[in-house]
Tab-separated table of C-alpha atoms in Angstrom:
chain	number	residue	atom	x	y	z
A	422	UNK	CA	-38.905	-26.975	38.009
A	423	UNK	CA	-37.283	-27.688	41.576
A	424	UNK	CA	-35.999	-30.984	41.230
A	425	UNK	CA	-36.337	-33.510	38.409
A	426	UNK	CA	-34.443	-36.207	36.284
A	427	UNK	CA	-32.435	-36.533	32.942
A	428	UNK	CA	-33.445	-38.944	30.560
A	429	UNK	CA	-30.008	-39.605	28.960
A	430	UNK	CA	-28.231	-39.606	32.714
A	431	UNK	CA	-27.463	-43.352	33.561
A	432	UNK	CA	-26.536	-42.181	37.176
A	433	UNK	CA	-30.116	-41.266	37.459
A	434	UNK	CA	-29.200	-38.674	40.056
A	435	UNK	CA	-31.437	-35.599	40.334
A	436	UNK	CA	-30.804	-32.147	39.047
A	437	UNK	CA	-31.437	-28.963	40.878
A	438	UNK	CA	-32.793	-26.266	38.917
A	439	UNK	CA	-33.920	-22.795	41.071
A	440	UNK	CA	-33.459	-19.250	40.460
A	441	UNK	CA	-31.232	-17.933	43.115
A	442	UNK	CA	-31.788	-14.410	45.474
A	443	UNK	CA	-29.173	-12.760	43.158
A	444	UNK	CA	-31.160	-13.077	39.976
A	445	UNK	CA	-29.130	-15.935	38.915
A	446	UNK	CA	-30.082	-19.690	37.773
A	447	UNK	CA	-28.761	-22.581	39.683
A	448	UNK	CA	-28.708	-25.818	37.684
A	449	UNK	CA	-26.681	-28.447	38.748
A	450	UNK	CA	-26.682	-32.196	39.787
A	451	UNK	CA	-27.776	-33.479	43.423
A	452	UNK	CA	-25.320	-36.180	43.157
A	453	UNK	CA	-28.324	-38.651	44.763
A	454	UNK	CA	-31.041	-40.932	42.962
A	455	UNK	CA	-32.745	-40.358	46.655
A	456	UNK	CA	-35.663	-37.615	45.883
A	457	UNK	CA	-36.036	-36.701	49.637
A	458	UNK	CA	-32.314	-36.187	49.600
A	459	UNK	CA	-32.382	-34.209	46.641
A	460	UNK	CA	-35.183	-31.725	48.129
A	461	UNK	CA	-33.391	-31.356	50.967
A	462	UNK	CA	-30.394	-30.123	49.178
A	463	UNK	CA	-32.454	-27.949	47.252
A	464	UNK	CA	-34.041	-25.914	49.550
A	465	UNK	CA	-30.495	-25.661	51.210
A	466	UNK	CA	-29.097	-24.035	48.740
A	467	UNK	CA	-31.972	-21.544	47.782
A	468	UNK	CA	-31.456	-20.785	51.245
A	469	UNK	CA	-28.233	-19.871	51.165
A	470	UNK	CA	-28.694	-18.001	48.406
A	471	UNK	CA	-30.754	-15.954	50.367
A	472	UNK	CA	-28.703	-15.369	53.058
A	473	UNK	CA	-26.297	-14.292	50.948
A	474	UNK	CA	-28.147	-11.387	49.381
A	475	UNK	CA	-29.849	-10.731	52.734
A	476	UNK	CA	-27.304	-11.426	55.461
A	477	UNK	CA	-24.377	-10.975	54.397
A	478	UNK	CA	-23.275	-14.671	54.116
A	479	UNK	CA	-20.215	-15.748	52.267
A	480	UNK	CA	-20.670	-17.325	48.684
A	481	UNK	CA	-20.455	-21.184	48.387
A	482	UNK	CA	-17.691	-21.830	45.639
A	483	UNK	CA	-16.860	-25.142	43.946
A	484	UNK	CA	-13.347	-26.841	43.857
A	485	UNK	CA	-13.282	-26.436	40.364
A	486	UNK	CA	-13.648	-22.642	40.392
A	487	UNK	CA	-10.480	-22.303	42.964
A	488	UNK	CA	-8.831	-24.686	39.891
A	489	UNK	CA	-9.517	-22.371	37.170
A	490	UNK	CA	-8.460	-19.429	39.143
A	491	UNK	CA	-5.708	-21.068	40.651
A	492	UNK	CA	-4.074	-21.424	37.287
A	493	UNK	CA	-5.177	-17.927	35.995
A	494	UNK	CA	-3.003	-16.438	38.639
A	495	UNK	CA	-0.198	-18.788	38.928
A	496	UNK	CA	0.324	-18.937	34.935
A	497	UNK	CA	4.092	-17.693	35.419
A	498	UNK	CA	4.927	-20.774	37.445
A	499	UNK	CA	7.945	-22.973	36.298
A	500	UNK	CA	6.189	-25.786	37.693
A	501	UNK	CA	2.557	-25.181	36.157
A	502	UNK	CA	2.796	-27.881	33.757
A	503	UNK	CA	3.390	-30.581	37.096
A	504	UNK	CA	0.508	-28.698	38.463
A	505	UNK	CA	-1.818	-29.457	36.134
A	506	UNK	CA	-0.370	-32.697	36.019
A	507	UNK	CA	-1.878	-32.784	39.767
A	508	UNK	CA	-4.801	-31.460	39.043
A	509	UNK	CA	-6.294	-33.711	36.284
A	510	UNK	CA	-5.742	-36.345	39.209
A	511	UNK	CA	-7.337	-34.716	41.513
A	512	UNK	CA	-10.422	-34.019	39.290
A	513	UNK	CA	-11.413	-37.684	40.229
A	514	UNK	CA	-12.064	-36.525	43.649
A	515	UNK	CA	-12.578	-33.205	44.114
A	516	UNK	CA	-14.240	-32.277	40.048
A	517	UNK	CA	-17.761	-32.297	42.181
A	518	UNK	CA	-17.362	-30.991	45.777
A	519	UNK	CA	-17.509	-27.420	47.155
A	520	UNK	CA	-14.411	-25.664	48.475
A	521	UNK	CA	-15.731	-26.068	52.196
A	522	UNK	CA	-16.505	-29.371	51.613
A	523	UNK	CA	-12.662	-30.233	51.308
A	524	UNK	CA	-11.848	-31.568	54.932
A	525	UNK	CA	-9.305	-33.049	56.781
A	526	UNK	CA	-10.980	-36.336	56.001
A	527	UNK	CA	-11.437	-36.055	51.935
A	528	UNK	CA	-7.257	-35.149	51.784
A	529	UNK	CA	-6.813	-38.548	53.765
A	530	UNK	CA	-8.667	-40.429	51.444
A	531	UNK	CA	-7.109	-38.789	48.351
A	532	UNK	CA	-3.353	-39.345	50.349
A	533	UNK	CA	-4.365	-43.437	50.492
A	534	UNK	CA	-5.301	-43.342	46.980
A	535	UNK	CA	-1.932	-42.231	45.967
A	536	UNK	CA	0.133	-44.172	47.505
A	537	UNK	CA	-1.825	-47.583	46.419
A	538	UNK	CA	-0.781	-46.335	43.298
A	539	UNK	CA	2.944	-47.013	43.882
A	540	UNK	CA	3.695	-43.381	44.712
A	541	UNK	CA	6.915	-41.945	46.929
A	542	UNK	CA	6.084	-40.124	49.960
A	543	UNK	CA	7.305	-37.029	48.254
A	544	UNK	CA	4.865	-37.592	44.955
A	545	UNK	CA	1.855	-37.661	47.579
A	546	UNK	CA	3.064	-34.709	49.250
A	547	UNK	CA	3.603	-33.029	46.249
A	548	UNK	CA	-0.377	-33.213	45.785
A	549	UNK	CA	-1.374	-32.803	49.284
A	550	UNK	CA	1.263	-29.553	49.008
A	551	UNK	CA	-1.050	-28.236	46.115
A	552	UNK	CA	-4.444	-29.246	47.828
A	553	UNK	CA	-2.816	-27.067	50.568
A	554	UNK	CA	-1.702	-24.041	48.711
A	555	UNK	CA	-4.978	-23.506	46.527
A	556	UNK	CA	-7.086	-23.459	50.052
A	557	UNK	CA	-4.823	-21.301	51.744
A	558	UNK	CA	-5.163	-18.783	48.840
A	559	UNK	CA	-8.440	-18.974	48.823
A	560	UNK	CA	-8.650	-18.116	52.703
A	561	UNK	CA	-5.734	-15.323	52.497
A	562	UNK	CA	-6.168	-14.116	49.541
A	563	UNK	CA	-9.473	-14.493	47.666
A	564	UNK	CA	-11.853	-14.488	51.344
A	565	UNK	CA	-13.641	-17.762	49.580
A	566	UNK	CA	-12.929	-20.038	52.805
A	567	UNK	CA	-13.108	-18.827	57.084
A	568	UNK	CA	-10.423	-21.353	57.242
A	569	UNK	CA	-8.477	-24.481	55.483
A	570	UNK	CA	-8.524	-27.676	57.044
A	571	UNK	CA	-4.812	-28.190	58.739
A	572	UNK	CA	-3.481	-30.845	56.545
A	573	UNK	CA	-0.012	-33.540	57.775
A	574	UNK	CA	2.731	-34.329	55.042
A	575	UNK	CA	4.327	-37.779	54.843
A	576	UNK	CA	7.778	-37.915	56.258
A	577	UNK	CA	10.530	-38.215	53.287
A	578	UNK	CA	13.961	-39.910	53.246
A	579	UNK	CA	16.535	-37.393	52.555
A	580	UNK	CA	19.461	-38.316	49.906
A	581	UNK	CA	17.485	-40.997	48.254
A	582	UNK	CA	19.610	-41.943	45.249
A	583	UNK	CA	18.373	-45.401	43.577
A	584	UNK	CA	19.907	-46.260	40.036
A	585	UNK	CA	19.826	-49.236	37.816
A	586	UNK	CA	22.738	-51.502	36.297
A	587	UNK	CA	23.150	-51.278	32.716
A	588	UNK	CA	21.340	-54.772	32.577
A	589	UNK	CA	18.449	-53.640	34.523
A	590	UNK	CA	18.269	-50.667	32.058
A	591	UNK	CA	17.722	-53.134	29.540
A	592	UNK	CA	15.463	-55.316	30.816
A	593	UNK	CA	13.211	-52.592	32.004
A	594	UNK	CA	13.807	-50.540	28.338
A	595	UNK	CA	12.583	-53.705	26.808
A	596	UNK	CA	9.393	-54.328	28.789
A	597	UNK	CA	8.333	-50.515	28.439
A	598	UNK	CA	6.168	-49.727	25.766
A	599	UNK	CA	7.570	-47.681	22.916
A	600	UNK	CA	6.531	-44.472	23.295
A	601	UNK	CA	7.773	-44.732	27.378
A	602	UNK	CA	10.787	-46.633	25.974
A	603	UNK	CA	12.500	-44.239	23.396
A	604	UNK	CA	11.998	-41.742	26.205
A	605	UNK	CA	13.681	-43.015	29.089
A	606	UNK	CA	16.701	-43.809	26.857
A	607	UNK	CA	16.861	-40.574	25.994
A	608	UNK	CA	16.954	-40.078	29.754
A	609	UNK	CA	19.569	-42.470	30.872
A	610	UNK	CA	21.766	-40.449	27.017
A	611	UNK	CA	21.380	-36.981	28.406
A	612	UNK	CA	19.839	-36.633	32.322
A	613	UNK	CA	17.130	-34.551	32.246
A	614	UNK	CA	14.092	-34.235	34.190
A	615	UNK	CA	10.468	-35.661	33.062
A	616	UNK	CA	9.061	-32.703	32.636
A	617	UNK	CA	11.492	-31.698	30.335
A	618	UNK	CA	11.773	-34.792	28.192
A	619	UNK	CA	7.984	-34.535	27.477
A	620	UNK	CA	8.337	-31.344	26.504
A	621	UNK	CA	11.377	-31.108	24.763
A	622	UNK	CA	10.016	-29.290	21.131
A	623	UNK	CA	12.017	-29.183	17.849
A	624	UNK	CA	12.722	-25.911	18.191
A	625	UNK	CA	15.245	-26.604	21.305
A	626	UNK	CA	17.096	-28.771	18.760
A	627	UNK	CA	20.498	-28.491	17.085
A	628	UNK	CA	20.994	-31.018	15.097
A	629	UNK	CA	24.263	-29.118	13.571
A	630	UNK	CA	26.011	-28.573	16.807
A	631	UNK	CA	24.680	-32.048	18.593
A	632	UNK	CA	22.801	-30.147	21.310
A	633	UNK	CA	19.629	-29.083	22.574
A	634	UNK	CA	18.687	-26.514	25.539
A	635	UNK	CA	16.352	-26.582	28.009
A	636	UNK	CA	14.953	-22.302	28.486
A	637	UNK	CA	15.722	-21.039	32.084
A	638	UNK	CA	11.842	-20.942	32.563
A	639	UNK	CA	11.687	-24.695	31.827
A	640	UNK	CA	14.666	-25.467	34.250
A	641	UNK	CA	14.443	-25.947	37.832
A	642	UNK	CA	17.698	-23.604	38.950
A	643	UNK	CA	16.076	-20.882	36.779
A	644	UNK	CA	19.027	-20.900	34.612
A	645	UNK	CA	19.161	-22.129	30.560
A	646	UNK	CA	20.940	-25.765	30.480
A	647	UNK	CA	22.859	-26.840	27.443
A	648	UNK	CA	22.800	-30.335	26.519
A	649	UNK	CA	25.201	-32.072	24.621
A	650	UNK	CA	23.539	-34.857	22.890
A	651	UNK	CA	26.097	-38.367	22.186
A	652	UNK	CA	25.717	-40.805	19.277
A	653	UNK	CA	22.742	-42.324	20.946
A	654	UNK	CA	20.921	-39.823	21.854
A	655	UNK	CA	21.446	-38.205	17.976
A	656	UNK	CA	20.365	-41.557	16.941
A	657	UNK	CA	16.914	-41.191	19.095
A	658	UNK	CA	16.273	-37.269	18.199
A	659	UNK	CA	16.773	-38.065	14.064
A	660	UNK	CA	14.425	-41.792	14.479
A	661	UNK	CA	11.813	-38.835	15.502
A	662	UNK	CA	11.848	-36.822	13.078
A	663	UNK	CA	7.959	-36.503	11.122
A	664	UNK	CA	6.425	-37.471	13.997
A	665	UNK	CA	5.054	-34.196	15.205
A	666	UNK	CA	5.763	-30.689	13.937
A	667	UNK	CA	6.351	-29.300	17.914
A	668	UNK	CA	7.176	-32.114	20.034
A	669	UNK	CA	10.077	-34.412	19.925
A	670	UNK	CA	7.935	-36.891	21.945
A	671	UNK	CA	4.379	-38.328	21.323
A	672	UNK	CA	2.069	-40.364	22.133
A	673	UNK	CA	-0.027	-41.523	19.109
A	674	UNK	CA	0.492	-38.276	17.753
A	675	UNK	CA	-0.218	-35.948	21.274
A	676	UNK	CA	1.933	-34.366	23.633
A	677	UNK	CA	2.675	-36.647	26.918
A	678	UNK	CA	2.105	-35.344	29.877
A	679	UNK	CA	2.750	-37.978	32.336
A	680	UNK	CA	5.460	-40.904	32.521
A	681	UNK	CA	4.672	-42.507	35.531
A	682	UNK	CA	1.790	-44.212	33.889
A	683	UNK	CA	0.218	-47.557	34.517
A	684	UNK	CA	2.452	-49.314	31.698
A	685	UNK	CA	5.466	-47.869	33.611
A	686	UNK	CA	4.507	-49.925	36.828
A	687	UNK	CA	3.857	-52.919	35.098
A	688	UNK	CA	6.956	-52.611	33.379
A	689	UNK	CA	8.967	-52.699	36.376
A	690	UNK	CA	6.783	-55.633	37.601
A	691	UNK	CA	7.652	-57.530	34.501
A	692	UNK	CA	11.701	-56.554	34.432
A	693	UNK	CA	11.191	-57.086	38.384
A	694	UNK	CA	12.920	-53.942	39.539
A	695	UNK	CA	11.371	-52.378	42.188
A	696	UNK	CA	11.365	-48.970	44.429
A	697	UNK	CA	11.750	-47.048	40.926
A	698	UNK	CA	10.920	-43.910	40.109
A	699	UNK	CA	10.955	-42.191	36.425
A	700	UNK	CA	12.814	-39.910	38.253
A	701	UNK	CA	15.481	-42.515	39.548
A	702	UNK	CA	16.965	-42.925	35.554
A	703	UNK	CA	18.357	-39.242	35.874
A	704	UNK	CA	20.285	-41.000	38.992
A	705	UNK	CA	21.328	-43.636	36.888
A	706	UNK	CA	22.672	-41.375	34.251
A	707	UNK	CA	24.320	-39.438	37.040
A	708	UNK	CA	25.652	-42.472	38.523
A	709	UNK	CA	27.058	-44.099	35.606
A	710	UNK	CA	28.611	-40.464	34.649
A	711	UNK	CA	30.865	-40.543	37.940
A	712	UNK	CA	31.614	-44.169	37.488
A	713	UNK	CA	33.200	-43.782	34.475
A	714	UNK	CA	35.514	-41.194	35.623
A	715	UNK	CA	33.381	-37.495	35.097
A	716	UNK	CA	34.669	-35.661	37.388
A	717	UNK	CA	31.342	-33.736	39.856
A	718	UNK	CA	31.945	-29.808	39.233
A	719	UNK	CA	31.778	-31.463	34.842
A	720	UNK	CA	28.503	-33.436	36.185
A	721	UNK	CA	27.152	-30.676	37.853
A	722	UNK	CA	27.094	-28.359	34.564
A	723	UNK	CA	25.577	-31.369	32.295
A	724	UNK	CA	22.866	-31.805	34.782
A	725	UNK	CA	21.927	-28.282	35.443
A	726	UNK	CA	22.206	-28.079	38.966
A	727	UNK	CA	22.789	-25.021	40.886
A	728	UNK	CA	24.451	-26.527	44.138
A	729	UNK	CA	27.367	-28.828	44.356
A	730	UNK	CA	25.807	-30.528	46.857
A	731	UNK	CA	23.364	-32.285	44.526
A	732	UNK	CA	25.728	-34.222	42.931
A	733	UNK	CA	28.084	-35.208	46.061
A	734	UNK	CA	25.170	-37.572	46.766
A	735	UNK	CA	26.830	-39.490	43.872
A	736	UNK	CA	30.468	-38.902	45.362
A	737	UNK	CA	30.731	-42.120	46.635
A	738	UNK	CA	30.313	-43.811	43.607
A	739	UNK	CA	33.677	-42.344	42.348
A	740	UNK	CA	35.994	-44.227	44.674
A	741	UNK	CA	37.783	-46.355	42.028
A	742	UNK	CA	38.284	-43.646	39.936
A	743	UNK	CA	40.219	-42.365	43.222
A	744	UNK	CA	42.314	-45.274	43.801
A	745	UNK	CA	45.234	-43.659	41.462
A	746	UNK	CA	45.658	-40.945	44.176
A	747	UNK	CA	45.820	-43.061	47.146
A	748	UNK	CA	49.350	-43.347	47.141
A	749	UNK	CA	49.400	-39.901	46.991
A	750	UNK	CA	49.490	-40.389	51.336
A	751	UNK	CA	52.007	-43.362	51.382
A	752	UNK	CA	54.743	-43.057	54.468
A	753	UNK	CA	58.030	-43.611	52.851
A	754	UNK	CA	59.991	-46.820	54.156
A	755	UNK	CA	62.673	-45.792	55.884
């Protein structure tokens, strides 16, 4: 058959069904309830298919086989796990569409979609930046695409360092569901990053020696980080205990893979704090480090960064702490 219907499909969208130039069966959906519409796409692609064989033409391929080849070849990636973060977002846009079907247009729309969401400039261009990199490989490097669509970033702030007040910490802790809430006190205890709260496993515990690790694959600066866990964050790590034999943090007994959920939002609506990241609680850790007196080269080791210049964003912060050595300048009266 050419063209027909599925019973159980409530879309009632037509399915193609031909047997290509190649030898090999096309079956897929016409994404229209519009018959004409459906025949017409039909016969374009058994064309193609032709050409192909005949001509020379260069094989149609689907977003979703640049996905899964994407991730085949970028495997060794530190930030994979973000990626396919990305990518099950994406799905809701691009799960259906052909590579050269991905224009200029279709990124724009995706880009608006994001930031109604609540999303920084630098969390949209984060996605476009992966949009970007999967077409360019498959122009450069797998000969899929002529060309990818040129495609604008949003413009960022630079420094942006936003942290909460020990009272807005508890408001928002207590309008956060639990599973979001034990987390992101763990996060304000010990400063690390999302990605490695969610996937902090049992085995990077020691419970003996009050610490846990974070593997230099894991970290952004490529280098192992040793965390020294304090009363409260021993007091999260043992209430978790049974929960899951491999990860520290669940969600009804799965591994998270995203914190910036819709309950986070609404949680900030509720506690009323707004322009707040998940991200921004590893500032307020950092910031409430330096305003109690650690000095930045200590901060610098317990957050795993490889620059200094990371943490003087938070140098200001320190200027009581400083007061004792102002004096240090005084003219003596004569």
């Amino acid at each position: 058959m050419a063209i027909y219907k599925r019973k159980d499909d409530r879309s009632e969208c037509y399915y193609i069904d031909f047997i290509a130039a190649n030898g090999r069966r096309i079956r897929q959906s016409a994404r229209t309830n519009d018959k004409k519409q459906a025949q017409e796409l039909h016969d374009k692609l058994k064309a193609q298919s032709w050409r192909v064989k005949n001509v020379g033409d260069r094989v149609s391929h689907s977003w979703q086989e640049a996905v899964v080849r994407w991730l085949n070849e970028n495997g060794h990636k530190k930030s994979l796990r973000t990626d396919k973060e990305i990518l099950r977002y994406l799905n809701q846009h691009l799960s259906d569409k052909r590579l050269d079907e991905v224009n200029r247009t279709m990124i724009e729309v995706i880009k608006q979609h994001k930031q109604s969401t609540g999303a920084s400039n630098g969390t949209v261009n984060r996605v476009i930046a992966l949009i970007r990199s999967i077409l360019n490989t498959a122009v450069n490097d797998w000969e899929w695409l002529d060309n990818a669509p040129p495609i604008k970033m949003l413009r960022e702030s630079s420094g942006r360092t936003r942290w909460l007040t020990k009272n807005e910490a508890n408001k928002l802790i207590d309008e956060l569901p639990q599973h979001l809430a034990i987390m992101a006190r763990f996060t304000l205890t010990t400063g690390l990053r999302a990605s490695n709260v969610t996937g902090l496993q049992w085995s990077q515990i020691d419970m003996l020696r009050r610490c846990a690790w974070i593997h230099a694959e894991q970290a952004k600066g490529n280098k192992s980080i040793s965390v020294p866990l304090n009363a409260d964050a021993m007091a999260i790590i043992k209430a978790q205990i049974g929960t899951h034999d491999t990860y520290v943090f669940t969600y009804k007994g799965n591994e998270i893979h995203q914190l910036s959920t819709k309950a986070w939002r609404k949680a900030l609506e509720r506690a009323e704090i707004k322009d707040f990241r998940y991200h921004d609680l590893r500032h307020t850790w950092a910031s409430w480090h330096v305003q109690n007196g650690t000095p930045l080269h200590i901060l610098k080791e317990l957050g795993g960064w490889s620059d200094l210049k990371m943490v003087l964003r938070y140098a200001h912060l320190s200027s009581e702490s400083l007061s004792g050595y102002a004096n240090n300048s005084k003219v003596n009266d004569k």
